[in-house]
Structure formats: C-alpha cells, structure tokens
PDB file of C-alpha atoms and ligand atoms in Angstrom:
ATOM      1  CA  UNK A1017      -8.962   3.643  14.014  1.00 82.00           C
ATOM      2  CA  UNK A1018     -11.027   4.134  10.417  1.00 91.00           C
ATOM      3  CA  UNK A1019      -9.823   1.619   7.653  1.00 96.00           C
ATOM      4  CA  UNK A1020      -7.742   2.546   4.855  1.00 97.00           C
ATOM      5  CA  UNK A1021      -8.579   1.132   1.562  1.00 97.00           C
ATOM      6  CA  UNK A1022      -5.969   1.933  -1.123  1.00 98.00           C
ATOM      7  CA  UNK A1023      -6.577   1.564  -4.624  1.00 98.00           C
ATOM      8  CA  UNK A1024      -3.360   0.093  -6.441  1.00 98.00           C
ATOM      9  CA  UNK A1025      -4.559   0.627 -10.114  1.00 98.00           C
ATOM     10  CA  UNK A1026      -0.720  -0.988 -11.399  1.00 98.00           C
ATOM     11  CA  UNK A1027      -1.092  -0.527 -15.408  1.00 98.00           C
ATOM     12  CA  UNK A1028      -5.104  -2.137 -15.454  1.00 98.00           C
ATOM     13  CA  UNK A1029      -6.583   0.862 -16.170  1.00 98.00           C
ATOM     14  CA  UNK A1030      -5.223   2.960 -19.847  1.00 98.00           C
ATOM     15  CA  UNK A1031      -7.626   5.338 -20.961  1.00 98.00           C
ATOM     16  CA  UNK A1032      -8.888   8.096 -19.169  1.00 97.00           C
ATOM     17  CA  UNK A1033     -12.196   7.467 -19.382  1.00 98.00           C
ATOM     18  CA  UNK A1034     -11.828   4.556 -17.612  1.00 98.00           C
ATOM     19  CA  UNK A1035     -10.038   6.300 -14.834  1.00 98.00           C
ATOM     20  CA  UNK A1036     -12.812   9.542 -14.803  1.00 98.00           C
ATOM     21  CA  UNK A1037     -15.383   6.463 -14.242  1.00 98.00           C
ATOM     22  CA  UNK A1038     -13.338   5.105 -11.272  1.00 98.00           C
ATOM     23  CA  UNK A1039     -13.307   8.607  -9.703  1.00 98.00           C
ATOM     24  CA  UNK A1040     -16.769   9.550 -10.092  1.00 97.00           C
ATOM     25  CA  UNK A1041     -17.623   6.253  -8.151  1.00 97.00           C
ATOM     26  CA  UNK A1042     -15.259   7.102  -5.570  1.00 97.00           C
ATOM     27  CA  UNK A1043     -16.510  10.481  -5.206  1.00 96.00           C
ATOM     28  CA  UNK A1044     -20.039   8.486  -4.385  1.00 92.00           C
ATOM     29  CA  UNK A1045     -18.210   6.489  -1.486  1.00 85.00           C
ATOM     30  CA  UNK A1046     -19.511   7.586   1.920  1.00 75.00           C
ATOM     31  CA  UNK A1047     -16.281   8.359   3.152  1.00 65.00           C
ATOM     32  CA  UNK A1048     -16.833   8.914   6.569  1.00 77.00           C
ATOM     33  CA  UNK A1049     -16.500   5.265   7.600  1.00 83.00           C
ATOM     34  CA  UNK A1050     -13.295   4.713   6.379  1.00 94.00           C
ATOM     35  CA  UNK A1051     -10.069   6.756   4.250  1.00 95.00           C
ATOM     36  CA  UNK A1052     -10.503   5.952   0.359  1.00 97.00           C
ATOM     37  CA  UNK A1053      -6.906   6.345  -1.279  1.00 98.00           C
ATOM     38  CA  UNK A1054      -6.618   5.496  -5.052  1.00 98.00           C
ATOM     39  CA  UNK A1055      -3.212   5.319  -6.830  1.00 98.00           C
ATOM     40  CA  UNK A1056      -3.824   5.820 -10.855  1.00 98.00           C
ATOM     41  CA  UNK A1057      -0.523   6.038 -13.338  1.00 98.00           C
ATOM     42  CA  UNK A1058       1.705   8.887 -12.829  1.00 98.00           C
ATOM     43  CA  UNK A1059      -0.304  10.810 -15.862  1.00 98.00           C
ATOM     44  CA  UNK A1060      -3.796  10.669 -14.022  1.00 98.00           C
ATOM     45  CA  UNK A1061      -2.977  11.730 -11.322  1.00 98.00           C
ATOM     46  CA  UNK A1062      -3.522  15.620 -11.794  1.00 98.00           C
ATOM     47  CA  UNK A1063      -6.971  15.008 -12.644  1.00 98.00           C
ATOM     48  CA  UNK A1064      -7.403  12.527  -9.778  1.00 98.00           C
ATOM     49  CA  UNK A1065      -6.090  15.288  -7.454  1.00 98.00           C
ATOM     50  CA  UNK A1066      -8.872  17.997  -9.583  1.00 98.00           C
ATOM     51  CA  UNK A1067     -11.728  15.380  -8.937  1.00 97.00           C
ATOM     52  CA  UNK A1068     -11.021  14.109  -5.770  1.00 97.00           C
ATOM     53  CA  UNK A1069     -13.624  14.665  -3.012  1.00 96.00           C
ATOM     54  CA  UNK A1070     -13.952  11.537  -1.283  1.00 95.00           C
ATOM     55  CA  UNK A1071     -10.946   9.896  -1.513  1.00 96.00           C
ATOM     56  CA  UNK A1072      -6.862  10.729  -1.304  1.00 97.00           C
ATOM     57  CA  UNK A1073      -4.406  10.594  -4.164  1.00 98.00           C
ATOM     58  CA  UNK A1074      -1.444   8.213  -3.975  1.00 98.00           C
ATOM     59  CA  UNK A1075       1.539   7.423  -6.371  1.00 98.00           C
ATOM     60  CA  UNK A1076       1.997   3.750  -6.976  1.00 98.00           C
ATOM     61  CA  UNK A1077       5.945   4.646  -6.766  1.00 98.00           C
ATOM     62  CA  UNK A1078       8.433   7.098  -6.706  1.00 98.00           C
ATOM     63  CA  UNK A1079      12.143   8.142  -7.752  1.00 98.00           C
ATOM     64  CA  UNK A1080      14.872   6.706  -5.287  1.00 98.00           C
ATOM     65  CA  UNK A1081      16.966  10.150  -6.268  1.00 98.00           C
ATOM     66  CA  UNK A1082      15.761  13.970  -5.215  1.00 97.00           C
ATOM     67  CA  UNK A1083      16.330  15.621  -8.410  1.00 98.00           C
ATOM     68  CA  UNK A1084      19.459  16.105 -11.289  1.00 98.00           C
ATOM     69  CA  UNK A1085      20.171  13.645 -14.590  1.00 98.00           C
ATOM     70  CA  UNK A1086      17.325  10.582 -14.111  1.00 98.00           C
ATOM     71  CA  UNK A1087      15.298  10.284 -17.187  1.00 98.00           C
ATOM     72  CA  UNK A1088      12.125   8.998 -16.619  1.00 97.00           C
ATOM     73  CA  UNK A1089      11.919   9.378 -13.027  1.00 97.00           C
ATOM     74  CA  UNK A1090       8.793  10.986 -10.794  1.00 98.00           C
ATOM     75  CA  UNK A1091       9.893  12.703  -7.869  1.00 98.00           C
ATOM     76  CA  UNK A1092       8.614  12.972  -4.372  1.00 98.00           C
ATOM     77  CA  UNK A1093       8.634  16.387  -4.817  1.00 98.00           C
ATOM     78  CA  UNK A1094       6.971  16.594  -8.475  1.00 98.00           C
ATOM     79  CA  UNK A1095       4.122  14.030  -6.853  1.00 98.00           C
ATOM     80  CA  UNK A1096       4.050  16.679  -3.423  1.00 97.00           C
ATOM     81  CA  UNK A1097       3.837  20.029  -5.758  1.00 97.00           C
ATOM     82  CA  UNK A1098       0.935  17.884  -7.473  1.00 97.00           C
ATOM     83  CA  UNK A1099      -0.934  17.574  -4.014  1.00 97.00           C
ATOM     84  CA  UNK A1100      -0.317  14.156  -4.315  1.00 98.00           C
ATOM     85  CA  UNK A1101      -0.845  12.488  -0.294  1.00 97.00           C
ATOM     86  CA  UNK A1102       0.301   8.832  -0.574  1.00 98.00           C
ATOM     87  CA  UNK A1103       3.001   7.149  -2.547  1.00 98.00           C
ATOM     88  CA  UNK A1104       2.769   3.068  -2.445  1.00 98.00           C
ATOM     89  CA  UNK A1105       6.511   1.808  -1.601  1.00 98.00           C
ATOM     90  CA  UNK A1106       8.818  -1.150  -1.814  1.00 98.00           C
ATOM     91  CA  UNK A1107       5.586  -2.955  -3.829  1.00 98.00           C
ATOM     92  CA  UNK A1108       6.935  -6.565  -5.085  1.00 98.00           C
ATOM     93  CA  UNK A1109       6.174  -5.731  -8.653  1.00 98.00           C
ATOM     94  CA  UNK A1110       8.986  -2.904  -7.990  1.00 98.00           C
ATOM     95  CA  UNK A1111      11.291  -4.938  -6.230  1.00 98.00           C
ATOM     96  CA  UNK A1112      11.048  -7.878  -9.054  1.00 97.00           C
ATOM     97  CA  UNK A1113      12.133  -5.401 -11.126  1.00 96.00           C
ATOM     98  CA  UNK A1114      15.167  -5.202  -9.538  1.00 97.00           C
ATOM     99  CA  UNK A1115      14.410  -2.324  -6.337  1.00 98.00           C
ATOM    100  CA  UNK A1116      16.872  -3.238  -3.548  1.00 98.00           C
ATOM    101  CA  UNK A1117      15.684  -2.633   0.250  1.00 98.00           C
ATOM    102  CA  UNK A1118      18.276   0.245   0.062  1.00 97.00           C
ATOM    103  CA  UNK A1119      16.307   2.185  -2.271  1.00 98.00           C
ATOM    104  CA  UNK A1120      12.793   1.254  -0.576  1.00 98.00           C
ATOM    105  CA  UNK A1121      15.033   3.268   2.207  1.00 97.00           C
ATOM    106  CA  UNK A1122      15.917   5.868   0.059  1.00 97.00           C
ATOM    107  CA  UNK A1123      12.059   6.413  -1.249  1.00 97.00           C
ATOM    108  CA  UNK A1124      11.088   5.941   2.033  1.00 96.00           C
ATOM    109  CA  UNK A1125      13.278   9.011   3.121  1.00 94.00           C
ATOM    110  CA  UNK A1126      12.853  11.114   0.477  1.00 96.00           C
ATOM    111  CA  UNK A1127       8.773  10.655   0.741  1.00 95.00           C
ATOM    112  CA  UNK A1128       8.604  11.398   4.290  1.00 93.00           C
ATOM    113  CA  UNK A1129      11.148  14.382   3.449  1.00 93.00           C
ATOM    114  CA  UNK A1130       8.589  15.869   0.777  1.00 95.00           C
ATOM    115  CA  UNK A1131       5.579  15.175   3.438  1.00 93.00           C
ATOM    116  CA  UNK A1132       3.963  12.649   1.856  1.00 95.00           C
ATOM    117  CA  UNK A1133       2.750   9.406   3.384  1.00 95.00           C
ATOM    118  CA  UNK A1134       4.497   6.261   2.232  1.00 96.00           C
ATOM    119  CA  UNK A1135       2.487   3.012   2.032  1.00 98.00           C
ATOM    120  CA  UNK A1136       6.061   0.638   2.538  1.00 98.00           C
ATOM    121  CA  UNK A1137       4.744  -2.738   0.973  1.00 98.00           C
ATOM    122  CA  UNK A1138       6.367  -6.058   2.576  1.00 98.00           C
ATOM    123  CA  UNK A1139       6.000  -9.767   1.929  1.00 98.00           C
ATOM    124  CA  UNK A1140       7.215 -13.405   1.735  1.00 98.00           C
ATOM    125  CA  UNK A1141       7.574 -15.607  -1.188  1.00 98.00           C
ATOM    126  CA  UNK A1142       5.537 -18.921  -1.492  1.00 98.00           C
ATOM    127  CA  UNK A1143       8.806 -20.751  -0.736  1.00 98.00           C
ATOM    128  CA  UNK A1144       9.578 -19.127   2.747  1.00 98.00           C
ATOM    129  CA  UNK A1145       5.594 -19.344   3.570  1.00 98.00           C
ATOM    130  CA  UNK A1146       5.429 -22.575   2.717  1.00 98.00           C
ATOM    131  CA  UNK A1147       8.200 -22.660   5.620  1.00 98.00           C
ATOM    132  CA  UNK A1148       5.606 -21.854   7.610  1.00 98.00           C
ATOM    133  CA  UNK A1149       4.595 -18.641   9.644  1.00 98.00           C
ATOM    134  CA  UNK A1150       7.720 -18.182  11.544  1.00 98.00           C
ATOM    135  CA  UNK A1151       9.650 -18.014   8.273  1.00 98.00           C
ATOM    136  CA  UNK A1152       7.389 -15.368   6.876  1.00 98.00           C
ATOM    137  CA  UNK A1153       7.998 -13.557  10.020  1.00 98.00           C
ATOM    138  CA  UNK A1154      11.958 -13.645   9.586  1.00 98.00           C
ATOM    139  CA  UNK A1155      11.602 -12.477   5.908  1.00 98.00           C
ATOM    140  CA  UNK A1156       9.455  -9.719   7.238  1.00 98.00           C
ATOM    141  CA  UNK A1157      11.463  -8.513   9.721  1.00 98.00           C
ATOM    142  CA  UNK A1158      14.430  -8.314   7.694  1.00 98.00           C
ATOM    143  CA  UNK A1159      12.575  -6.501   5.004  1.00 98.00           C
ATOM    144  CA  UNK A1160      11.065  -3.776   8.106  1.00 97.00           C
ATOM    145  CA  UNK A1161      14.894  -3.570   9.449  1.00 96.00           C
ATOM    146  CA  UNK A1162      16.455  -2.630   6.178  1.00 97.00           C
ATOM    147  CA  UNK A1163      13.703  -0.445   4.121  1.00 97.00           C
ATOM    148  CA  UNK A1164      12.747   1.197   7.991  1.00 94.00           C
ATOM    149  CA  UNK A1165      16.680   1.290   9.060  1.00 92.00           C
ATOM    150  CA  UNK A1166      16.966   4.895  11.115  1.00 86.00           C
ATOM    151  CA  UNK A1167      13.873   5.965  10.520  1.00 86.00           C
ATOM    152  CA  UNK A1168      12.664   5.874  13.622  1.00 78.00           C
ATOM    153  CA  UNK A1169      14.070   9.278  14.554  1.00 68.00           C
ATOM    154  CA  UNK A1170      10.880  11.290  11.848  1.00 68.00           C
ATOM    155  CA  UNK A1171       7.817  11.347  13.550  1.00 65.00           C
ATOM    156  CA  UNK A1172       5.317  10.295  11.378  1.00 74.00           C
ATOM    157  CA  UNK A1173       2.716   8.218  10.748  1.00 79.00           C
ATOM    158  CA  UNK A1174       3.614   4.566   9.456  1.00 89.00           C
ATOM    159  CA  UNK A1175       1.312   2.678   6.545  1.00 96.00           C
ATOM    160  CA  UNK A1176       2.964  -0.617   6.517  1.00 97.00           C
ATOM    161  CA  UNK A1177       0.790  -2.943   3.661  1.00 98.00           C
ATOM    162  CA  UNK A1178       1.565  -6.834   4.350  1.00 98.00           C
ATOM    163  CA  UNK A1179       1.421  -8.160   1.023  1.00 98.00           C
ATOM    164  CA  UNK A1180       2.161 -11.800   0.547  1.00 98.00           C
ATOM    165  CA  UNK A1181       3.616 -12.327  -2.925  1.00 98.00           C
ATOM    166  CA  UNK A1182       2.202 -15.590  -3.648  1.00 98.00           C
ATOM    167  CA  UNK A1183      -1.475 -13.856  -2.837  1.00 98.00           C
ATOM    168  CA  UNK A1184      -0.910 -10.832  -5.561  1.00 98.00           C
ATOM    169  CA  UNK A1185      -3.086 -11.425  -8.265  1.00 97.00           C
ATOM    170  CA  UNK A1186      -3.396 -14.820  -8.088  1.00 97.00           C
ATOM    171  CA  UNK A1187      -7.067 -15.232  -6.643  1.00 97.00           C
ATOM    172  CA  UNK A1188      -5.643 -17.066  -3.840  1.00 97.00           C
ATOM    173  CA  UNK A1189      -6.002 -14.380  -0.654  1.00 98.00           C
ATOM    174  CA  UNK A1190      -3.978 -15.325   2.829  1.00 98.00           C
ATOM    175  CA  UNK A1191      -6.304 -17.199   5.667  1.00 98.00           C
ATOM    176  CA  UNK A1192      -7.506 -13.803   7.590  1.00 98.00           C
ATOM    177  CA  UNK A1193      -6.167 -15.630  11.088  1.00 98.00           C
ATOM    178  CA  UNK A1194      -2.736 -16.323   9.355  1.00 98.00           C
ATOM    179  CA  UNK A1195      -2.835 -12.463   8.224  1.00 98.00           C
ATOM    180  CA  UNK A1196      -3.612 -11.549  11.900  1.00 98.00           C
ATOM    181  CA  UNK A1197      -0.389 -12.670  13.174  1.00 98.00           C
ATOM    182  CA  UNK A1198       1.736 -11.257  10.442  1.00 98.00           C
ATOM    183  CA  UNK A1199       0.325  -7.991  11.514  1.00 98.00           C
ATOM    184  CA  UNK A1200       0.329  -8.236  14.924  1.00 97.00           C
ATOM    185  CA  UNK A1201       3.922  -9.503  14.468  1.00 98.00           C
ATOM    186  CA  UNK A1202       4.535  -6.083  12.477  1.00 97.00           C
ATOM    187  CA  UNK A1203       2.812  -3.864  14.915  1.00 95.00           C
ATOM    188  CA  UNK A1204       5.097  -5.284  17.425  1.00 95.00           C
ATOM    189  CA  UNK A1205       8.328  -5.455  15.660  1.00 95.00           C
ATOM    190  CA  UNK A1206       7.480  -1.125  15.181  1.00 92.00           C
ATOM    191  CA  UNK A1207       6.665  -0.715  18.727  1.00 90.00           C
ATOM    192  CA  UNK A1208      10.312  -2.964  20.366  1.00 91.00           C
ATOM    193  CA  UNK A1209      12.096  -0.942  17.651  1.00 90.00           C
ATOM    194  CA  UNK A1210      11.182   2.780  18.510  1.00 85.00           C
ATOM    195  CA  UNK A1211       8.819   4.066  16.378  1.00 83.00           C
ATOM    196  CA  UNK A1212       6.448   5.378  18.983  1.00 73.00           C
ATOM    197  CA  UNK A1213       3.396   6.077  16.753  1.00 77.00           C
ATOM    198  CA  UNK A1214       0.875   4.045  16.049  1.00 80.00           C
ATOM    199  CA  UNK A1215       1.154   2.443  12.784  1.00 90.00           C
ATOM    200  CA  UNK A1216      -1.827   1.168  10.153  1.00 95.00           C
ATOM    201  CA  UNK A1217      -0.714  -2.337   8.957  1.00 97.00           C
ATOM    202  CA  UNK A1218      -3.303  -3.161   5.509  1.00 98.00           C
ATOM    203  CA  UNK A1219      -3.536  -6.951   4.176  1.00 98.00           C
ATOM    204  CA  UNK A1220      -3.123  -6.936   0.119  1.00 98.00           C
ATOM    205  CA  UNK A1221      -3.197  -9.705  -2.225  1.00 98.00           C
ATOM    206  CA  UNK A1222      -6.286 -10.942  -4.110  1.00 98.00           C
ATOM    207  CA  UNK A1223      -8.839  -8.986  -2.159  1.00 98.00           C
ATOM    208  CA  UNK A1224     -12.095  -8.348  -3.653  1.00 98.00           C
ATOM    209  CA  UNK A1225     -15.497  -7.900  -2.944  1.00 98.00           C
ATOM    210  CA  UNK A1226     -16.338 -11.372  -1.587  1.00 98.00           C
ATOM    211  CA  UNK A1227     -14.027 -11.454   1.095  1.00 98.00           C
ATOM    212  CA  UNK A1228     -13.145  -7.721   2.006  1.00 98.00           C
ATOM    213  CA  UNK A1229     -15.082  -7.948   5.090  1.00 98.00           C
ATOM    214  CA  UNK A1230     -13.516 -11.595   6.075  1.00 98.00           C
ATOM    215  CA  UNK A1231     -10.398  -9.356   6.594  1.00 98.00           C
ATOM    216  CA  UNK A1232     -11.882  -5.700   7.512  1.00 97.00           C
ATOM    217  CA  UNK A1233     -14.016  -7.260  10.188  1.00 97.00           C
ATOM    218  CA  UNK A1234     -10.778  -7.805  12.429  1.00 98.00           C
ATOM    219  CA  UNK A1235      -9.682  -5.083  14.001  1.00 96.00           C
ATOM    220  CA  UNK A1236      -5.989  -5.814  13.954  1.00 97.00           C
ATOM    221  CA  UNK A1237      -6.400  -5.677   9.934  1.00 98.00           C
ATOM    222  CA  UNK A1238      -6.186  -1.755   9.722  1.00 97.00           C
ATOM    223  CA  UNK A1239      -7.333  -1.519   5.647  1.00 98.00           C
ATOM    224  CA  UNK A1240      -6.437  -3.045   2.402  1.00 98.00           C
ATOM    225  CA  UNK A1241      -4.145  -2.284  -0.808  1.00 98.00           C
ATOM    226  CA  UNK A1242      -6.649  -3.871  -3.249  1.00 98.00           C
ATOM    227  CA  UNK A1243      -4.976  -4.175  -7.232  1.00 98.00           C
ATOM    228  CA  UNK A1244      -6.951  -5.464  -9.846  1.00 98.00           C
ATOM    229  CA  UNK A1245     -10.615  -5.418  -8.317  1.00 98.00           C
ATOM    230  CA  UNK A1246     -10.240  -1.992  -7.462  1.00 98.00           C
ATOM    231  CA  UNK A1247     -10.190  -1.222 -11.513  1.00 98.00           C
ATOM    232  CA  UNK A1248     -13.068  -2.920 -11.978  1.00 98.00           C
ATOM    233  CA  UNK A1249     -16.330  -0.192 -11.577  1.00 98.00           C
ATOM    234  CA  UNK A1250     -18.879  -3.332 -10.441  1.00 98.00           C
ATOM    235  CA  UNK A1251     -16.144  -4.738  -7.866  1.00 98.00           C
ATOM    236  CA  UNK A1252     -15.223  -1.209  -6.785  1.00 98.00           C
ATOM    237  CA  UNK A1253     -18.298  -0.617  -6.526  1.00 97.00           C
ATOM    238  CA  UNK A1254     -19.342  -3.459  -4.461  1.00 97.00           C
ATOM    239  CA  UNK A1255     -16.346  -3.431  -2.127  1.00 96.00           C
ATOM    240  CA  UNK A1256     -17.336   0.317  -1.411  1.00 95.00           C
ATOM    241  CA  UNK A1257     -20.677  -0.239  -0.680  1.00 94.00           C
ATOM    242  CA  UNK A1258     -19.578  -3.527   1.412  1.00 94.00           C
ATOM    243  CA  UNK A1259     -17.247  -1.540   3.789  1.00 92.00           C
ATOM    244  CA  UNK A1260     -19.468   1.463   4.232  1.00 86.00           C
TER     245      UNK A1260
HETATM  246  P1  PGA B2104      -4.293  -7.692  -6.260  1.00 52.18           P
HETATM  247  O1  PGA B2104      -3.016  -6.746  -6.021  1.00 52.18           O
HETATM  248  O2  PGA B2104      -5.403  -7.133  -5.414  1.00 52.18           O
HETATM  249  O3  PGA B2104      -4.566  -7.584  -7.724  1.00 52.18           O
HETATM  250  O4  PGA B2104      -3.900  -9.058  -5.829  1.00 52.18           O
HETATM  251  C1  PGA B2104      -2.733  -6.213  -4.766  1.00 52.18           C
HETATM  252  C2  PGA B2104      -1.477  -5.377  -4.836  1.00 52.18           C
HETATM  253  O5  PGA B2104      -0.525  -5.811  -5.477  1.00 52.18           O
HETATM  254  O6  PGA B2104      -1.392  -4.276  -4.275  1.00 52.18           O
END
C-alpha cells in the first residue's frame, strides 16, 4: 500500500505567499512513491485545489450540520463543490475545543455523504498512556466505537490517523514499536467490527524530518499527519525528499 503523508497546516501558515511557496514545493514531490495530501485554512484552499498537481487537497475540519442557520460554518458540501478530497476529523485541537465524539460521528457521516475522504483523528492523553499501552488501547477503542458507531454499513475507504495528544507539537514523537501496536490494535478493532475494507492507519504527533523514516520504514505505519514541520519549506522539503 503507498504512504499517505498529510499536511495539517492548523493556523502556522497566514499569508498566501507562504502557502503558494508550500505548493510549488509540493508540486516538485515525486509523487509516485507515496499520496501527498496538504490541508491549508479554509480560504486557501481554492488555490490549493487550482495549483495542485502532485498532491490532494484536504480540509483540516468541517461543519457537524448539512446546511441552514450556522454562521461561520464550512460544509462538506461547500469543501466537495470546491474539489476538495480529504477533510481531517475528530483532530484533538477540535475536540479541546469542545467537539463531542457525537459530532466526529456526525462529520464523519456527512463527509462520507458528500464523497469526501475523512482522515478520523484518535488519541490518548498523557495520563491514560502513562497507564500504559493497554489503557491507550481502551481510550482508543472507545473513541473508534463512538465517532465510527454504524458506519460500517458505507463502503468506503477508512483513514484512521493515531495521534497521541501528549506527542502533538511537543517535540516528543511516540517510540515507533509502541506506535506499531496502537495500529495494529486499530486495524484489528476495524476488521472484528465489520468494516471489511482495508483501512490506512497514519502515526501523527511531532514528526519531522529526522525521524519520518523511523516510522515510514514499518509497514504497519501506513503514512503520517505531520503539523508544524510540514509549514516549514526546508523541513517539507526534507521530509519529501526523505520519503521519496
Ligand atoms: P505536529 O502536529 O506534527 O505539529 O505535532 C500533528 C497534528 O496535530 O496533526
């Protein structure tokens, strides 16, 4: 299966020349060894969708409601008229801010309903991993059976991104052998619980160009959701070059 790296720009990257420079390096990835997503701020992402050659566009979030009286909100159907391919879900910068698993469900629904590919986001606190892994797995699995409940019925293509919290832009990444059996716990949870396809499981949290391939070089670790490095042109640049 090719890798999936997935650009989470969050709010690092405010002027569009900054985001035309990210693109034009992007559009110098060779893409064949591996799918390039990059998730700018809702207003870039027109012009990411104009420019974009070698790599997808994703949303870094969407509206938990279709349509009707909800100022502010981005729709999965505004982001699918836009061409837009991905939409990042569930991400623990959302749910601090107060998104329940119930509307990670709803988002999740209403994504694969407008045909785009959600990326669900889960992940344990640094209390419940300092538990140990068996802890992170119960968190996990009770995140995957509420934001996944019913779903198994669409056929469709599952991005699941293991994210531990305490690893999110904190320069501390997870041990790539602890992150192996998260994701083979995921994998497995999917497969006991119906949903027949195969689903890409990413690692995020802290990734960069250093130790990208200290995760990519297992095959159980299917990609990466990559924040702050990916906003940076030398990292990006590096982490490209390291994975092709
Ligand atoms: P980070 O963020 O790479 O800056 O740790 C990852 C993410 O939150 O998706």
């Amino acid at each position: 299966m090719k890798k999936l790296i997935a650009g989470n720009w969050k709010a690092y990257v405010n002027t569009e020349r900054d985001a035309d420079e990210l693109f034009s390096l992007a559009n110098s990835a060779s893409s064949s060894a591996f799918d390039l997503v990059l998730c700018p701020p809702f207003p870039y992402l027109e012009e990411a969708e104009k420019r974009a050659k070698q790599f997808a566009v994703g949303a870094q979030n969407i509206s938990s409601e279709k349509e009707g009286a909800h100022t502010g909100e981005v729709t999965a159907g505004v982001l699918k008229d836009l061409g837009v391919k991905y939409a990042i879900i569930g991400h623990s910068e959302r749910r601090a801010e107060g998104e329940t698993d119930e509307m990670v469900r709803e988002k999740m629904t209403l994504a694969l309903e407008a045909g785009l590919s959600p990326i669900l986001c889960v992940g344990e606190h640094l209390e419940t991993r300092k538990k140990g892994l068996n802890a992170a797995k119960d968190f996990i699995q009770e995140q995957l059976e509420k934001d996944l409940y019913k779903l198994q019925t669409i056929n469709y293509k599952l991005i699941i991104a293991y994210e531990p919290i305490w690893a999110i832009g904190t320069g501390v990444s997870d041990k790539p052998e602890d992150t192996i059996v998260i994701i083979n716990f995921i994998k497995e949870f999917l497969k006991t619980n119906g949903y027949k396809r195969e689903a890409r499981v990413l690692y995020g949290g802290s990734v960069n160009s250093k130790n990208i391939l200290d995760f990519l070089s297992h095959e159980e670790i299917d990609g990466a959701l990559i924040g702050r490095a990916s906003t940076n042109p030398k990292e990006f640049t590096a982490i490209i070059n390291a994975i092709a």
